Tab-separated table of C-alpha atoms and ligand atoms in Angstrom:
chain	number	residue	atom	x	y	z
A	4	MET	CA	0.000	0.000	0.000
A	5	ASN	CA	1.299	3.485	-0.890
A	6	LYS	CA	2.112	5.727	2.014
A	7	PRO	CA	-0.458	8.522	2.340
A	8	ASN	CA	0.746	12.059	1.642
A	9	ILE	CA	0.180	14.096	4.796
A	10	LEU	CA	0.476	17.864	4.419
A	11	ILE	CA	0.828	19.977	7.571
A	12	ILE	CA	0.262	23.709	7.161
A	13	GLY	CA	1.880	25.864	9.852
A	14	ARG	CA	4.992	23.836	10.632
A	15	ILE	CA	6.581	26.264	13.103
A	16	GLY	CA	3.478	26.855	15.189
A	17	GLN	CA	3.066	25.112	18.552
A	18	VAL	CA	0.747	22.402	17.248
A	19	GLY	CA	2.254	22.217	13.756
A	20	TRP	CA	5.751	21.589	15.096
A	21	GLU	CA	4.547	18.718	17.298
A	22	LEU	CA	2.460	17.246	14.472
A	23	ARG	CA	5.467	17.107	12.213
A	24	HIS	CA	7.265	14.901	14.738
A	25	LYS	CA	4.326	12.735	15.780
A	26	LEU	CA	2.924	11.885	12.330
A	27	ALA	CA	6.140	10.740	10.688
A	28	CYS	CA	5.254	7.022	10.983
A	29	LEU	CA	1.819	7.428	9.420
A	30	GLY	CA	2.836	8.530	5.962
A	31	HIS	CA	4.963	10.814	3.866
A	32	VAL	CA	4.806	14.109	5.748
A	33	THR	CA	5.386	17.424	4.020
A	34	THR	CA	4.943	20.843	5.580
A	35	LEU	CA	4.241	24.391	4.552
A	36	GLU	CA	4.889	27.576	6.454
A	37	TYR	CA	4.319	31.250	5.717
A	38	PRO	CA	5.383	32.622	3.193
A	39	GLU	CA	5.457	29.333	1.210
A	40	ILE	CA	1.715	29.535	1.791
A	41	ASP	CA	0.038	32.827	2.661
A	42	PHE	CA	-3.475	32.626	4.079
A	43	THR	CA	-4.192	36.212	3.033
A	44	LYS	CA	-3.762	35.188	-0.629
A	45	PRO	CA	-6.302	32.647	-1.947
A	46	ASP	CA	-4.142	31.855	-5.001
A	47	SER	CA	-1.193	31.027	-2.740
A	48	ILE	CA	-3.371	28.610	-0.737
A	49	ARG	CA	-4.807	26.888	-3.806
A	50	SER	CA	-1.525	26.500	-5.675
A	51	ALA	CA	0.425	25.256	-2.624
A	52	ILE	CA	-2.184	22.568	-1.897
A	53	ARG	CA	-2.570	21.553	-5.552
A	54	SER	CA	1.153	21.020	-5.938
A	55	ALA	CA	1.360	18.987	-2.696
A	56	GLN	CA	-1.587	16.685	-3.660
A	57	PRO	CA	-2.134	15.523	-0.052
A	58	THR	CA	-4.253	12.560	0.975
A	59	VAL	CA	-4.559	14.186	4.394
A	60	LEU	CA	-4.380	17.944	4.882
A	61	ILE	CA	-3.869	19.309	8.387
A	62	ASN	CA	-4.303	23.011	8.994
A	63	ALA	CA	-2.427	24.067	12.125
A	64	ALA	CA	-1.926	27.665	10.946
A	65	ALA	CA	-4.026	30.487	12.312
A	66	TYR	CA	-3.990	34.091	13.490
A	67	THR	CA	-3.691	33.398	17.229
A	68	ALA	CA	-2.892	36.851	18.681
A	69	VAL	CA	-6.158	37.197	20.609
A	70	ASP	CA	-5.677	40.813	21.730
A	71	LYS	CA	-4.083	42.076	18.533
A	72	ALA	CA	-7.022	40.668	16.571
A	73	GLU	CA	-9.217	43.384	18.114
A	74	SER	CA	-7.299	45.990	16.076
A	75	GLU	CA	-6.723	43.773	12.998
A	76	PRO	CA	-10.155	42.207	12.460
A	77	GLU	CA	-9.879	42.019	8.665
A	78	LEU	CA	-6.507	40.289	8.724
A	79	ALA	CA	-7.688	37.882	11.430
A	80	MET	CA	-10.838	37.121	9.407
A	81	ALA	CA	-8.854	36.500	6.226
A	82	ILE	CA	-6.559	34.017	7.997
A	83	ASN	CA	-9.011	32.351	10.409
A	84	GLY	CA	-12.342	32.786	8.649
A	85	THR	CA	-11.786	32.817	4.883
A	86	ALA	CA	-8.641	30.693	4.388
A	87	PRO	CA	-10.064	27.531	6.047
A	88	GLY	CA	-12.981	27.574	3.589
A	89	ILE	CA	-10.553	27.722	0.642
A	90	ILE	CA	-8.484	24.915	2.170
A	91	ALA	CA	-11.656	22.855	2.636
A	92	GLU	CA	-12.629	23.405	-1.016
A	93	GLU	CA	-9.213	22.224	-2.176
A	94	ALA	CA	-9.352	19.209	0.144
A	95	LYS	CA	-12.802	18.291	-1.177
A	96	HIS	CA	-11.631	18.688	-4.779
A	97	LEU	CA	-8.731	16.294	-4.093
A	98	GLY	CA	-10.912	13.902	-2.068
A	99	SER	CA	-8.578	14.481	0.916
A	100	LEU	CA	-9.374	14.411	4.601
A	101	LEU	CA	-9.040	17.859	6.228
A	102	ILE	CA	-8.135	18.207	9.908
A	103	HIS	CA	-8.610	21.725	11.208
A	104	TYR	CA	-8.273	23.186	14.729
A	105	SER	CA	-10.779	25.371	16.517
A	106	THR	CA	-10.943	27.086	19.880
A	107	ASP	CA	-12.862	27.264	23.150
A	108	TYR	CA	-13.100	31.009	22.451
A	109	VAL	CA	-16.048	30.373	20.089
A	110	PHE	CA	-18.108	30.201	23.308
A	111	ASP	CA	-19.137	33.092	25.541
A	112	GLY	CA	-18.203	31.273	28.746
A	113	SER	CA	-21.581	31.587	30.443
A	114	LYS	CA	-22.449	27.852	30.495
A	115	ASN	CA	-22.602	26.222	33.878
A	116	GLY	CA	-20.657	23.070	32.981
A	117	ALA	CA	-18.477	21.841	30.142
A	118	TYR	CA	-19.402	22.764	26.572
A	119	VAL	CA	-20.351	19.947	24.200
A	120	GLU	CA	-19.961	20.095	20.429
A	121	THR	CA	-23.650	20.848	19.835
A	122	ASP	CA	-23.741	23.877	22.145
A	123	ALA	CA	-24.389	27.110	20.283
A	124	PRO	CA	-21.242	29.222	19.898
A	125	ASN	CA	-21.399	32.894	20.808
A	126	PRO	CA	-17.909	34.375	20.596
A	127	ILE	CA	-17.216	37.521	22.603
A	128	ASN	CA	-14.009	38.612	20.889
A	129	ILE	CA	-12.759	39.080	17.326
A	130	TYR	CA	-10.473	36.038	17.456
A	131	GLY	CA	-13.395	33.810	18.485
A	132	LYS	CA	-15.640	35.309	15.780
A	133	THR	CA	-13.035	34.708	13.081
A	134	LYS	CA	-12.347	31.137	14.249
A	135	LEU	CA	-16.081	30.414	14.276
A	136	ALA	CA	-16.332	31.758	10.714
A	137	GLY	CA	-13.564	29.295	9.778
A	138	ASP	CA	-15.382	26.380	11.434
A	139	ASP	CA	-18.590	27.353	9.606
A	140	SER	CA	-16.875	27.608	6.240
A	141	VAL	CA	-15.179	24.197	6.609
A	142	GLN	CA	-18.542	22.643	7.483
A	143	ALA	CA	-20.326	24.448	4.647
A	144	VAL	CA	-17.949	22.974	2.050
A	145	GLY	CA	-18.981	19.562	3.285
A	146	GLY	CA	-16.007	17.375	2.368
A	147	LYS	CA	-14.318	14.863	4.679
A	148	TYR	CA	-13.284	16.905	7.678
A	149	LEU	CA	-12.574	16.878	11.390
A	150	ILE	CA	-12.591	20.099	13.393
A	151	LEU	CA	-10.694	19.545	16.636
A	152	ARG	CA	-11.637	22.182	19.196
A	153	THR	CA	-9.003	22.787	21.811
A	154	SER	CA	-8.080	25.288	24.536
A	155	TRP	CA	-5.286	27.154	26.356
A	156	VAL	CA	-2.523	25.657	24.165
A	157	TYR	CA	1.042	25.639	25.450
A	158	GLY	CA	4.205	23.625	24.964
A	159	ALA	CA	7.969	23.565	25.264
A	160	ARG	CA	8.360	25.963	22.374
A	161	GLY	CA	6.541	28.826	20.729
A	162	SER	CA	4.769	31.693	22.363
A	163	ASN	CA	2.588	30.645	25.290
A	164	PHE	CA	1.536	31.216	28.908
A	165	LEU	CA	3.895	28.600	30.376
A	166	LEU	CA	7.006	30.062	28.765
A	167	THR	CA	5.901	33.587	29.700
A	168	MET	CA	5.464	32.545	33.354
A	169	LEU	CA	8.903	30.883	33.434
A	170	ARG	CA	10.460	34.098	32.094
A	171	LEU	CA	8.554	36.371	34.492
A	172	ALA	CA	9.422	34.160	37.481
A	173	ARG	CA	13.086	34.990	36.941
A	174	GLU	CA	12.392	38.710	36.647
A	175	ARG	CA	9.840	39.387	39.410
A	176	SER	CA	9.208	38.462	43.022
A	177	GLU	CA	5.443	38.918	42.709
A	178	LEU	CA	3.016	38.015	39.927
A	179	ARG	CA	-0.656	39.020	39.711
A	180	ILE	CA	-2.525	36.324	37.757
A	181	VAL	CA	-6.154	36.095	36.686
A	182	ASN	CA	-8.054	33.605	38.828
A	183	ASP	CA	-11.639	33.894	37.576
A	184	GLN	CA	-11.272	32.371	34.102
A	185	ILE	CA	-11.617	28.593	34.094
A	186	GLY	CA	-10.424	26.235	31.378
A	187	ALA	CA	-8.172	23.316	30.538
A	188	PRO	CA	-4.526	23.990	29.698
A	189	THR	CA	-3.737	21.654	26.793
A	190	SER	CA	-0.261	20.728	25.648
A	191	SER	CA	0.555	20.941	21.959
A	192	GLU	CA	2.163	17.508	22.314
A	193	CYS	CA	-1.102	15.941	23.546
A	194	ILE	CA	-3.008	17.597	20.690
A	195	ALA	CA	-0.545	16.145	18.180
A	196	LEU	CA	-0.603	12.691	19.795
A	197	ALA	CA	-4.403	12.573	19.766
A	198	THR	CA	-4.441	13.779	16.157
A	199	SER	CA	-1.974	11.015	15.292
A	200	ASP	CA	-4.148	8.429	17.024
A	201	ILE	CA	-7.268	9.575	15.157
A	202	LEU	CA	-5.406	9.543	11.873
A	203	ALA	CA	-3.970	6.075	12.474
A	204	GLN	CA	-7.532	4.799	12.961
A	205	LEU	CA	-8.810	6.523	9.843
A	206	LEU	CA	-5.904	5.418	7.673
A	207	ALA	CA	-6.049	1.801	8.815
A	208	PRO	CA	-8.426	0.384	6.174
A	209	ASP	CA	-8.551	3.358	3.802
A	210	ILE	CA	-9.360	7.033	4.014
A	211	ASP	CA	-13.068	6.500	3.351
A	212	GLY	CA	-13.096	4.968	6.811
A	213	LEU	CA	-14.354	8.337	8.112
A	214	ASP	CA	-17.910	7.007	7.507
A	215	GLY	CA	-20.133	9.665	8.898
A	216	ARG	CA	-17.609	10.729	11.521
A	217	SER	CA	-16.924	14.137	9.909
A	218	GLY	CA	-17.652	16.851	12.414
A	219	ILE	CA	-16.466	18.797	15.428
A	220	TYR	CA	-14.670	17.094	18.317
A	221	ASN	CA	-13.547	18.745	21.535
A	222	LEU	CA	-9.940	17.818	22.270
A	223	THR	CA	-8.383	19.174	25.458
A	224	ASN	CA	-6.505	17.810	28.410
A	225	THR	CA	-8.982	16.867	31.119
A	226	GLY	CA	-9.683	18.668	34.369
A	227	GLU	CA	-9.871	22.398	34.851
A	228	THR	CA	-8.062	25.235	36.510
A	229	SER	CA	-7.671	29.002	36.383
A	230	TRP	CA	-4.701	30.836	34.859
A	231	CYS	CA	-3.515	31.431	38.423
A	232	GLY	CA	-3.886	27.715	39.256
A	233	PHE	CA	-1.951	26.819	36.118
A	234	ALA	CA	0.798	29.324	36.990
A	235	LYS	CA	1.055	27.983	40.539
A	236	ALA	CA	1.371	24.378	39.335
A	237	LEU	CA	3.955	25.061	36.661
A	238	LEU	CA	6.097	27.386	38.785
A	239	THR	CA	6.036	25.118	41.845
A	240	GLN	CA	7.037	22.086	39.784
A	241	SER	CA	9.842	23.796	37.902
A	242	ALA	CA	11.475	26.229	40.362
A	243	VAL	CA	14.202	23.865	41.576
A	244	THR	CA	15.044	22.567	38.102
A	245	PHE	CA	15.263	26.015	36.587
A	246	GLY	CA	16.854	27.662	39.607
A	247	PHE	CA	14.391	30.388	40.588
A	248	THR	CA	12.344	31.174	43.690
A	249	VAL	CA	8.589	30.830	43.172
A	250	PRO	CA	7.236	34.401	43.082
A	251	ASN	CA	4.427	35.460	45.379
A	252	LEU	CA	1.306	34.720	43.309
A	253	ILE	CA	-1.561	37.157	43.793
A	254	PRO	CA	-4.901	35.901	42.394
A	255	ILE	CA	-6.790	38.729	40.692
A	256	ASN	CA	-10.062	39.150	38.821
A	257	THR	CA	-10.253	39.685	35.064
A	258	SER	CA	-11.437	43.244	35.700
A	259	GLU	CA	-8.104	43.990	37.426
A	260	TYR	CA	-6.143	42.997	34.314
A	261	PRO	CA	-7.855	44.775	31.416
A	262	LEU	CA	-6.923	43.542	27.940
A	263	PRO	CA	-8.261	44.569	24.506
A	264	ALA	CA	-10.099	41.225	23.994
A	265	LYS	CA	-12.756	39.854	26.361
A	266	ARG	CA	-12.256	36.240	27.471
A	267	PRO	CA	-14.910	33.628	28.318
A	268	ALA	CA	-15.207	33.118	32.081
A	269	SER	CA	-15.515	29.350	31.731
A	270	SER	CA	-14.545	27.527	28.571
A	271	ARG	CA	-14.307	23.919	29.703
A	272	LEU	CA	-14.927	21.479	26.846
A	273	SER	CA	-16.314	17.965	27.296
A	274	CYS	CA	-14.232	15.383	25.390
A	275	GLN	CA	-16.851	12.628	25.656
A	276	ARG	CA	-17.552	12.569	21.917
A	277	LEU	CA	-13.843	12.067	21.192
A	278	ALA	CA	-13.730	9.191	23.664
A	279	GLU	CA	-16.893	7.545	22.308
A	280	THR	CA	-15.944	7.892	18.642
A	281	PHE	CA	-12.193	7.292	18.659
A	282	ALA	CA	-11.598	5.725	22.102
A	283	ILE	CA	-9.182	8.540	22.910
A	284	HIS	CA	-8.935	9.462	26.578
A	285	MET	CA	-7.000	12.665	27.040
A	286	PRO	CA	-4.671	12.849	30.058
A	287	PRO	CA	-5.308	15.277	32.930
A	288	TRP	CA	-3.758	18.707	32.409
A	289	GLU	CA	-1.441	18.160	35.404
A	290	ASP	CA	0.110	15.045	33.759
A	291	ALA	CA	0.568	16.826	30.444
A	292	LEU	CA	2.217	19.724	32.270
A	293	SER	CA	4.719	17.363	33.928
A	294	LEU	CA	5.675	15.970	30.520
A	295	VAL	CA	6.262	19.414	29.050
A	296	LEU	CA	8.323	20.460	32.069
A	297	ASP	CA	10.353	17.231	31.705
A	298	THR	CA	11.104	18.166	28.110
A	299	LEU	CA	12.244	21.629	29.161
A	300	ALA	CA	14.296	20.203	32.064
A	301	GLU	CA	16.012	17.826	29.657
A	302	GLY	CA	17.221	20.864	27.713
A	303	VAL	CA	18.525	22.468	30.922
A	304	SER	CA	20.383	19.334	32.075
A	305	ARG	CA	22.036	18.964	28.665
A	306	GLU	CA	23.355	22.516	28.956
A	307	LYS	CA	25.011	21.784	32.352
A	308	PRO	CA	28.595	20.439	32.313
A	309	ARG	CA	28.805	16.833	33.629
B	14	NAP	N1	-2.753	29.029	21.145
B	14	NAP	C1	-3.853	28.725	21.821
B	14	NAP	O1	-3.968	28.969	23.017
B	14	NAP	C2	-5.018	28.057	21.110
B	14	NAP	C3	-6.197	27.785	21.858
B	14	NAP	C4	-7.260	27.156	21.210
B	14	NAP	C5	-7.155	26.813	19.877
B	14	NAP	N2	-6.014	27.107	19.185
B	14	NAP	C6	-5.960	26.755	17.752
B	14	NAP	O2	-5.005	25.720	17.581
B	14	NAP	C7	-4.381	25.868	16.286
B	14	NAP	C8	-2.870	25.882	16.467
B	14	NAP	O3	-2.535	27.008	17.309
B	14	NAP	P1	-1.024	27.292	17.760
B	14	NAP	O4	-1.070	27.830	19.145
B	14	NAP	O5	-0.177	26.128	17.413
B	14	NAP	O6	-0.676	28.499	16.763
B	14	NAP	P2	0.703	29.316	16.659
B	14	NAP	O7	1.758	28.705	17.487
B	14	NAP	O8	0.360	30.771	16.818
B	14	NAP	O9	1.099	29.061	15.120
B	14	NAP	C9	0.292	29.589	14.105
B	14	NAP	C10	0.905	29.237	12.780
B	14	NAP	O10	0.138	29.921	11.756
B	14	NAP	C11	1.039	30.527	10.857
B	14	NAP	N3	0.467	31.689	10.180
B	14	NAP	C12	0.142	32.880	10.738
B	14	NAP	N4	-0.288	33.733	9.767
B	14	NAP	C13	-0.235	33.039	8.591
B	14	NAP	C14	-0.538	33.363	7.228
B	14	NAP	N5	-0.977	34.582	6.844
B	14	NAP	N6	-0.365	32.418	6.282
B	14	NAP	C15	0.089	31.193	6.622
B	14	NAP	N7	0.406	30.828	7.877
B	14	NAP	C16	0.246	31.743	8.852
B	14	NAP	C17	2.201	30.926	11.749
B	14	NAP	O11	3.319	31.234	10.961
B	14	NAP	P3	4.330	32.412	11.457
B	14	NAP	O12	4.810	32.031	12.805
B	14	NAP	O13	5.378	32.408	10.394
B	14	NAP	O14	3.479	33.656	11.473
B	14	NAP	C18	2.365	29.666	12.603
B	14	NAP	O15	3.063	28.659	11.929
B	14	NAP	C19	-4.967	27.130	15.672
B	14	NAP	O16	-6.041	26.787	14.849
B	14	NAP	C20	-5.499	27.909	16.872
B	14	NAP	O17	-6.550	28.784	16.528
B	14	NAP	C21	-4.944	27.698	19.767
């Protein structure tokens, strides 16, 4: 059997970088990164995908600067809202499976309990509105697709809350962290591993094995915490390894830390559909955090003379 061609768009992003490493055994993996593909230019998207001829197309690229999006709504909409529809059209034309990522920020955060895939989105910031437009356009094209909806993404590389906290802990003795937003920190590695597991199942007989499973799936680490709870866990676990004193953490309310974009107060996502459909049981966020910190600690220990 020929190896499937797997195309990952967004190879240097948090999720894209992990995907590149986790999917290598499943097929022939190629990647694209800006400016080889530019989501603001429909022709660039179409020609890059047509020349790659993927069997599986994974879109890990997005405009992810949540606050900046408030002042760049058109750019954010072009990248998050319009481009995914064009990608979906190309995937459908090729008969390829499209895997696309979505966000907890499509919800307004007012639900008392975890959101399920059928809950009505109601984004409260530009980023969430543009991501929802992307989800809608992928669904409207109607090819073979999976939209994996995740939250609070972080990892050992890229730009994320964990790496920001580790930097600030070295610079400050006190940190004021928001404590009234609840969600599930999700490691980019776990997202890539779950994506790999799904793909392995779908590629096993042949790609038409999706049989009616196209749709949206929540995919986050399990459990919940606040940003302050996440900061406390990651700083406490890593202080000795990285050689800093845990700063005094002051829990604050969202209103005490005004940002351009509003955030949902509670954006927990239920992963039951993922478990029932693909038998994937995501690890608790605390376990995923330990793995990411191990990866970072490995880098530190390699730098030390023996
Ligand atoms: N980060 C989170 O907390 C979070 C939470 C929920 C859902 N998600 C979703 O998860 C997915 C992966 O997020 P991530 O955190 O891995 O993203 P990321 O680290 O910000 O990476 C985004 C990628 O998109 C690329 N990109 C940006 N503008 C582009 C353009 N005009 N044309 C082509 N590529 C462009 C970036 O390239 P450059 O670096 O060269 O610009 C980068 O490779 C996204 O769909 C995101 O919406 C993320």
